[in-house]
Coordinates of C-alpha atoms and ligand atoms in Angstrom, one line a residue:
X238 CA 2.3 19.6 25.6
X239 CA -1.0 17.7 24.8
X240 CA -2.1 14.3 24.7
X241 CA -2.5 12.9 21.6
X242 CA -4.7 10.1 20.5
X243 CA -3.3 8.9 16.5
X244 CA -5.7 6.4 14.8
X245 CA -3.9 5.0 11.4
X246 CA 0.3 4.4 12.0
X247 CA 0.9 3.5 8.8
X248 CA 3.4 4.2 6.0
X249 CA 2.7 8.1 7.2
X250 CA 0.9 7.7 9.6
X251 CA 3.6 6.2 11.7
X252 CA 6.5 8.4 11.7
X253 CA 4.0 11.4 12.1
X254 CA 3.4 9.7 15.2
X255 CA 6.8 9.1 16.3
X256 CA 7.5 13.2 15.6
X257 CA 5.1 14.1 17.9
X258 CA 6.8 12.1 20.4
X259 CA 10.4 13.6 19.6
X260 CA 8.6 17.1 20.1
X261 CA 7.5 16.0 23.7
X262 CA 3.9 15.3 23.0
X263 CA 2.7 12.2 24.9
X264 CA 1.2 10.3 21.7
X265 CA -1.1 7.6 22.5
X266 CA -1.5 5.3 19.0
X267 CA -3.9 3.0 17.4
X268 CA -3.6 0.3 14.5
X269 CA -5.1 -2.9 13.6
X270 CA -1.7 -3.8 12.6
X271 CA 0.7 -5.4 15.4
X272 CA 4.0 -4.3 13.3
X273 CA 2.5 -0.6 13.2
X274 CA 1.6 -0.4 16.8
X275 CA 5.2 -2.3 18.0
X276 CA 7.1 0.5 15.8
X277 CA 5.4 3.1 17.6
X278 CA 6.5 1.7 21.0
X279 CA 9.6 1.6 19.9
X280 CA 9.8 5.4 18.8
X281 CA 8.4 6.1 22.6
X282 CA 4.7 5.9 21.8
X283 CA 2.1 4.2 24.2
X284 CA -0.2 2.0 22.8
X285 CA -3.9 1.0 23.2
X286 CA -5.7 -1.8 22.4
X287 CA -8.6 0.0 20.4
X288 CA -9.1 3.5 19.1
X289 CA -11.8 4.2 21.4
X290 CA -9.0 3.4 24.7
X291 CA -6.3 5.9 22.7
X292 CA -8.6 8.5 23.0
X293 CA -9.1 8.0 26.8
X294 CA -8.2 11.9 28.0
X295 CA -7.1 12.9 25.1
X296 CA -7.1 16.6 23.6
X297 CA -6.1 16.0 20.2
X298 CA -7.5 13.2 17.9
X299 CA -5.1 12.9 15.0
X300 CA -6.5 10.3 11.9
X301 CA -4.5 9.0 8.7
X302 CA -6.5 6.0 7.8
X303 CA -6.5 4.8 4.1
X304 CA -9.8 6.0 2.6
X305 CA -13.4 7.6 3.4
X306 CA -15.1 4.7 4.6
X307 CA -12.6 4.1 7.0
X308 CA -12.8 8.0 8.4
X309 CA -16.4 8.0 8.7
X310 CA -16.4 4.3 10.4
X311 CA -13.7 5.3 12.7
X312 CA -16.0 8.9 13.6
X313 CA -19.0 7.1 14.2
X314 CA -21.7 9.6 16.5
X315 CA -21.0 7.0 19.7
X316 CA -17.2 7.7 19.0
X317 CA -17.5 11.2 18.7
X318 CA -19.7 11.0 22.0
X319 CA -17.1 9.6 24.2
X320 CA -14.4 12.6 23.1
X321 CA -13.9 15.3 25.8
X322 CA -15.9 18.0 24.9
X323 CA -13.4 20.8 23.1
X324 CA -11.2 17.8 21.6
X325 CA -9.6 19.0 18.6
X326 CA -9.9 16.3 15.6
X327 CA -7.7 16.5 12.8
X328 CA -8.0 13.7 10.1
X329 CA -5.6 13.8 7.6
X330 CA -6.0 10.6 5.4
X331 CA -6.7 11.8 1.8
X332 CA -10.7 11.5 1.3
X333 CA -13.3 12.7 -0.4
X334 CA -15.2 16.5 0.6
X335 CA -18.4 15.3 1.3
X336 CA -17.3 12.9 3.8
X337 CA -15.0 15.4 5.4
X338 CA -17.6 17.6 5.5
X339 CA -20.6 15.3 7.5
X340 CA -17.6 13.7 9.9
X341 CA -16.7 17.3 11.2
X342 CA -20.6 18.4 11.4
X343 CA -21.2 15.6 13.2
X344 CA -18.0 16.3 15.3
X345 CA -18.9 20.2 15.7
X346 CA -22.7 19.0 17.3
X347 CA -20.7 17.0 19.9
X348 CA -19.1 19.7 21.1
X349 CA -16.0 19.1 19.4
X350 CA -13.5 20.7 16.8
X351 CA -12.7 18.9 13.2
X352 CA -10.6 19.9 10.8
X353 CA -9.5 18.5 7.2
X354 CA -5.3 18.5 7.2
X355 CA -4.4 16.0 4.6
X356 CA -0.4 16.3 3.7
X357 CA 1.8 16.3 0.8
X358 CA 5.1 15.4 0.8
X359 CA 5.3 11.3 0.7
X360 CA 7.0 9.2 3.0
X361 CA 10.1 10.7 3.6
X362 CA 8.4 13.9 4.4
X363 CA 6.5 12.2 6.9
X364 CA 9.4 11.0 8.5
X365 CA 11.6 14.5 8.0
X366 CA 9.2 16.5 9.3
X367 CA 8.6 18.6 6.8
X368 CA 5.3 17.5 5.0
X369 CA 2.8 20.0 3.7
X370 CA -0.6 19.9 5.6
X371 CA -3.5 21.6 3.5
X372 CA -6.4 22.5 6.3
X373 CA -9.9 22.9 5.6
X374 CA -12.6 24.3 8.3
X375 CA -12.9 26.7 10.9
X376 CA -9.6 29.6 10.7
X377 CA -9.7 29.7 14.6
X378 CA -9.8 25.7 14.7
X379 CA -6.6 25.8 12.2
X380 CA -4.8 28.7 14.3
X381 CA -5.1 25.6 17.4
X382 CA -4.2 23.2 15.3
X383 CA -0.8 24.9 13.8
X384 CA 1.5 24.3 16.6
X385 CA 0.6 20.6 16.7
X386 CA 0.7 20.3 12.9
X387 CA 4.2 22.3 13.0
X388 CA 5.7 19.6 14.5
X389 CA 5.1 17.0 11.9
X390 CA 5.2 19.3 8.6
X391 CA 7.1 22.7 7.2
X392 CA 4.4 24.3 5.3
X393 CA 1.1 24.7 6.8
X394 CA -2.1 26.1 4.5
X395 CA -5.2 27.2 5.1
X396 CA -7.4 26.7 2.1
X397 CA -11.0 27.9 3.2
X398 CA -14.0 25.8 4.8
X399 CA -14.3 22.6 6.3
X400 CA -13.6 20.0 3.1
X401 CA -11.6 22.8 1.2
X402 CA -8.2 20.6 2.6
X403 CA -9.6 17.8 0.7
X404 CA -10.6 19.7 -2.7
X405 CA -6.8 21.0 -3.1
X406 CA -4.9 17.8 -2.4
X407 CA -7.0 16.1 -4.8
X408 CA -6.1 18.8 -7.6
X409 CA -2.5 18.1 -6.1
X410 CA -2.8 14.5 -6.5
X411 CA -3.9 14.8 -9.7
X412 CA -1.0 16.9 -11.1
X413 CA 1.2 14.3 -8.6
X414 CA -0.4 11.2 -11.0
X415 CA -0.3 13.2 -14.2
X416 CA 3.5 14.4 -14.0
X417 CA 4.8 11.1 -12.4
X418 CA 3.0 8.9 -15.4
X419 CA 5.2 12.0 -18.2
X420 CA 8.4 11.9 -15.8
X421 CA 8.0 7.9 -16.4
X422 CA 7.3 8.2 -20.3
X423 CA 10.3 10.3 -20.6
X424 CA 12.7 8.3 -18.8
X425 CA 11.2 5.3 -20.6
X426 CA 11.8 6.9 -24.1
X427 CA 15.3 8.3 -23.1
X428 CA 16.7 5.4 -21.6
X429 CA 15.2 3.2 -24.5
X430 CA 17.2 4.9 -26.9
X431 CA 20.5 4.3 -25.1
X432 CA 20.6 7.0 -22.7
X433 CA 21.2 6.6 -18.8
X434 CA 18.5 7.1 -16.3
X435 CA 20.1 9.3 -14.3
X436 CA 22.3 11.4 -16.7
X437 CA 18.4 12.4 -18.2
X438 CA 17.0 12.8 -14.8
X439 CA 19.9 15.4 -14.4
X440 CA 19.8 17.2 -17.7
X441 CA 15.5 17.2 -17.5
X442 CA 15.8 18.7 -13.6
X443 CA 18.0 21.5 -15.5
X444 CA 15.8 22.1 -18.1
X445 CA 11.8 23.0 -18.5
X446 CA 10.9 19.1 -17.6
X447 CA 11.7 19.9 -14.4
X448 CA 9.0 18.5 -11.9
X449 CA 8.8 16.7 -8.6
X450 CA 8.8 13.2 -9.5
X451 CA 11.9 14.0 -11.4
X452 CA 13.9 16.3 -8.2
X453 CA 12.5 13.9 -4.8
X454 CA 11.2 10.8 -6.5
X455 CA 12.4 9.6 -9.3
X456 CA 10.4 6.1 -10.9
X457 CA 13.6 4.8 -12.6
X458 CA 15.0 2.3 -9.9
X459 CA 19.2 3.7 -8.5
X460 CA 18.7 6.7 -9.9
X461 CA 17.9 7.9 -6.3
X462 CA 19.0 5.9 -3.4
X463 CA 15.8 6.7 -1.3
X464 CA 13.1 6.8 -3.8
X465 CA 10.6 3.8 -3.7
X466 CA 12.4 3.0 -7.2
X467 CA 15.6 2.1 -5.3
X468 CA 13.7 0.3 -2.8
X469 CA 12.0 -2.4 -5.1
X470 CA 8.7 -0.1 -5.2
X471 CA 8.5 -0.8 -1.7
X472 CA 7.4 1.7 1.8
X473 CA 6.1 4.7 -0.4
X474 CA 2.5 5.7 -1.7
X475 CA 0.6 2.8 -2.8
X476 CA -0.6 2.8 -6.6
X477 CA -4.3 1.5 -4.8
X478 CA -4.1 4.5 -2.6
X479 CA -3.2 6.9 -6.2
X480 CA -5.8 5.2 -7.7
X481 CA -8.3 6.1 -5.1
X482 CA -6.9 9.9 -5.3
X483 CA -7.5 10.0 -9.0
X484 CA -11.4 8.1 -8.7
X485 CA -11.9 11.3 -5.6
X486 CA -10.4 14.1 -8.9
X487 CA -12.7 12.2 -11.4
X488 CA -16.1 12.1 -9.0
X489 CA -15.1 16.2 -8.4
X490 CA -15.0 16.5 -11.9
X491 CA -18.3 15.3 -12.6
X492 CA -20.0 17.0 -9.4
X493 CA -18.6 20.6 -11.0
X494 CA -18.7 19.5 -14.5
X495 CA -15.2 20.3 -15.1
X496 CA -13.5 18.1 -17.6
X497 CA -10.2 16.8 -16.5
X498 CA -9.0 14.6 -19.3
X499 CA -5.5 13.8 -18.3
X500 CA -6.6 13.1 -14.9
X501 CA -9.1 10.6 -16.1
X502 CA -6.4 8.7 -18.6
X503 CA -4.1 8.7 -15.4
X504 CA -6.8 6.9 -13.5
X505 CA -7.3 4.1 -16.5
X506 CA -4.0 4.0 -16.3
X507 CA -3.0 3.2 -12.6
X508 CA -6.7 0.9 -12.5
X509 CA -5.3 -1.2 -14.9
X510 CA -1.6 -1.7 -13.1
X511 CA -3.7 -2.1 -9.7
X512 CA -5.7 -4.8 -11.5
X513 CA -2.2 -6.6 -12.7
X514 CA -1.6 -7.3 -9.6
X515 CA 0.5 -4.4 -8.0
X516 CA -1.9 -1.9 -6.4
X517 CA 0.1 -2.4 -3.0
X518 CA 3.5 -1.3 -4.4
X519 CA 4.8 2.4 -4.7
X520 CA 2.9 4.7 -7.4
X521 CA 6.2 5.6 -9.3
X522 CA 6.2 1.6 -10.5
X523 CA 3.9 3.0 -13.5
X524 CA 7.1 3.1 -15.2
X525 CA 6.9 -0.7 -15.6
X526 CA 3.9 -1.1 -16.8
X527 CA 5.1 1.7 -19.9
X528 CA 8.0 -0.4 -20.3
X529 CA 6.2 -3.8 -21.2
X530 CA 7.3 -3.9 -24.9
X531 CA 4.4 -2.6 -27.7
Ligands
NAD866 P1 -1.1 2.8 4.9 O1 -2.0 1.7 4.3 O2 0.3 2.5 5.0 O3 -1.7 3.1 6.4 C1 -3.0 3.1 6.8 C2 -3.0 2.4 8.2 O4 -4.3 2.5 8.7 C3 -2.6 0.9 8.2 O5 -1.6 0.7 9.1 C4 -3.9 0.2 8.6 O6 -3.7 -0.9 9.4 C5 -4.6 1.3 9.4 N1 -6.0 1.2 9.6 C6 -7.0 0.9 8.7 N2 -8.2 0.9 9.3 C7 -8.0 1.2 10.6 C8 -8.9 1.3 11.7 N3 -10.2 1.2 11.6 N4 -8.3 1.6 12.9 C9 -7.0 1.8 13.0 N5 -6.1 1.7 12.0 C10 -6.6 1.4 10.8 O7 -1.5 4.1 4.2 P2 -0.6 5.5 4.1 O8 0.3 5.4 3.0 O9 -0.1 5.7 5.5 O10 -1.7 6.5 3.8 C11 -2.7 7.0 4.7 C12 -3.5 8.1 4.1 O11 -2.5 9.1 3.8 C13 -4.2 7.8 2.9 O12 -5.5 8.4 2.8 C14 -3.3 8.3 1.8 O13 -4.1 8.6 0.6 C15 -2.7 9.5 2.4 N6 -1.4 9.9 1.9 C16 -0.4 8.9 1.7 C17 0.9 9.4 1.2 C18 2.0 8.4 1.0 O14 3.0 8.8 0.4 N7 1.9 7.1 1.5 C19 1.1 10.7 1.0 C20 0.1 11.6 1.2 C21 -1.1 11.2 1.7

């Protein structure tokens, strides 16, 4: 069993931790929220007071922290000095290549490991256990990093070099944005017109509209008792934190000029229902902002 420092207990972050304790890990986490760092206690976690003191004799460093800026704060080079030498690092926030890529150079000059593992799969993957972790960097840094990454997820990819993880949620994310914003339009349309929510949901997850917003998260609220949608919008992915997914796809596009037209409509999109006012709510809420009467 290793000792496991986790930086980031958030909405995934947390119960990611708290399955590494159920699998008999001793998890060592850090948050700047109080609430965060109490639930992990309370799932049989040990705290620390800073991120630096969770990684005190650690062999694994796992990250889920919101954005970029906060990965390459958190790995600064003093950090990174302090790690045992041979500490595996596996950050699996959703950020952008080029960041991945200079935190786990810096990381592999220290004597250290890094890899980029960020998950699919939402909240209730994170706390099933079954998320998807997409790993970019070295295959024999992966093959270490498999048994630990087994007991938080079900399907475990290698995608290529260090960043590579990154590149392929992104594209994910991008489809995720794109489908969500049609499931919503449909629904929207259908239930318009008389229909019920969840008598459409059925007959579209039957038929050739089937998706994944439509069969595990469905935006139209009591159509799914554990969707966001049922819960207010509340505890899922955050539209700020899609929005940032689909500015990540956008930049890609540009770097490779590839055009990516629906992905950049689905980033006007969520920006403007961030800027309303709801960018901390659940992604699947775009279905409000179609139904505001034309
Ligand atoms: P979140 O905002 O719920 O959690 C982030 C946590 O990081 C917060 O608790 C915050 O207090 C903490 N934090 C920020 N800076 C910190 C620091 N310097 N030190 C310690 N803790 C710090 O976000 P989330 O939904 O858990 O998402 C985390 C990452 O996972 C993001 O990159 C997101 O894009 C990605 N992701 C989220 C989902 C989802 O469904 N929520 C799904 C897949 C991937």
């Amino acid at each position: 069993m290793s000792k496991i420092a986790f930086i980031g207990l958030g909405n995934m972050g947390g119960p990611m931790a708290a399955n590494l304790v159920k699998k008999g890990h001793t998890v060592v986490g850090f948050d700047l929220s109080d609430s965060a760092l109490k639930a992990l206690a309370s799932a049989g976690g040990q705290t620390a007071n800073s991120a630096l003191e969770a990684t005190k004799e650690a062999d694994v460093v796992i990250s889920m922290l919101p954005s970029g800026k906060h990965v390459a704060e958190l790995y600064s080079e003093e950090f990174i000095s302090q790690l045992k030498s041979n500490t595996l690092i596996i950050d699996s926030s959703t950020i952008d290549a080029v960041t991945a890529r200079s935190v786990a150079e810096l990381a592999c000059s220290k004597g250290c490991k890094m890899i980029d593992a960020p998950v699919s799969g939402g909240t209730n993957g994170a706390k099933a256990g079954t998320l998807t972790f997409i790993v970019g960097g070295k295959q024999e840094d992966y093959e270490k990093a498999r048994p630990i990454l087994k007991c938080m997820g079900q399907n475990i990819f290698y995608a290529g070099n260090s960043g590579a993880g990154q590149v392929a949620k992104i594209c994910n994310n991008m489809l995720l944005a794109i489908h969500m914003i049609g499931t919503s339009e449909a629904i929207n349309l259908g239930t318009r017109h008389g229909l019920d929510a969840k008598v459409l949901s059925e007959i579209m997850q039957k038929s050739s509209g089937k998706n994944w917003s439509l069969e595990v998260y469905n935006p139209y609220p009591g159509v799914m008792e554990n969707a966001p949608a049922s819960k207010e919008y509340s505890g899922g992915f955050a539209v700020d934190l899609m929005t940032k997914d689909l500015g990540l796809a956008a930049e890609a596009g540009l770097e490779s000029k590839t055009s990516t037209p629906l992905g950049n409509a689905a980033l006007n999109l969520y920006r403007m229902w961030s800027e309303a006012g709801n960018g901390k709510i659940d992604f699947s809420s775009i279905i409000q902002f179609l139904n505001k009467e034309l």
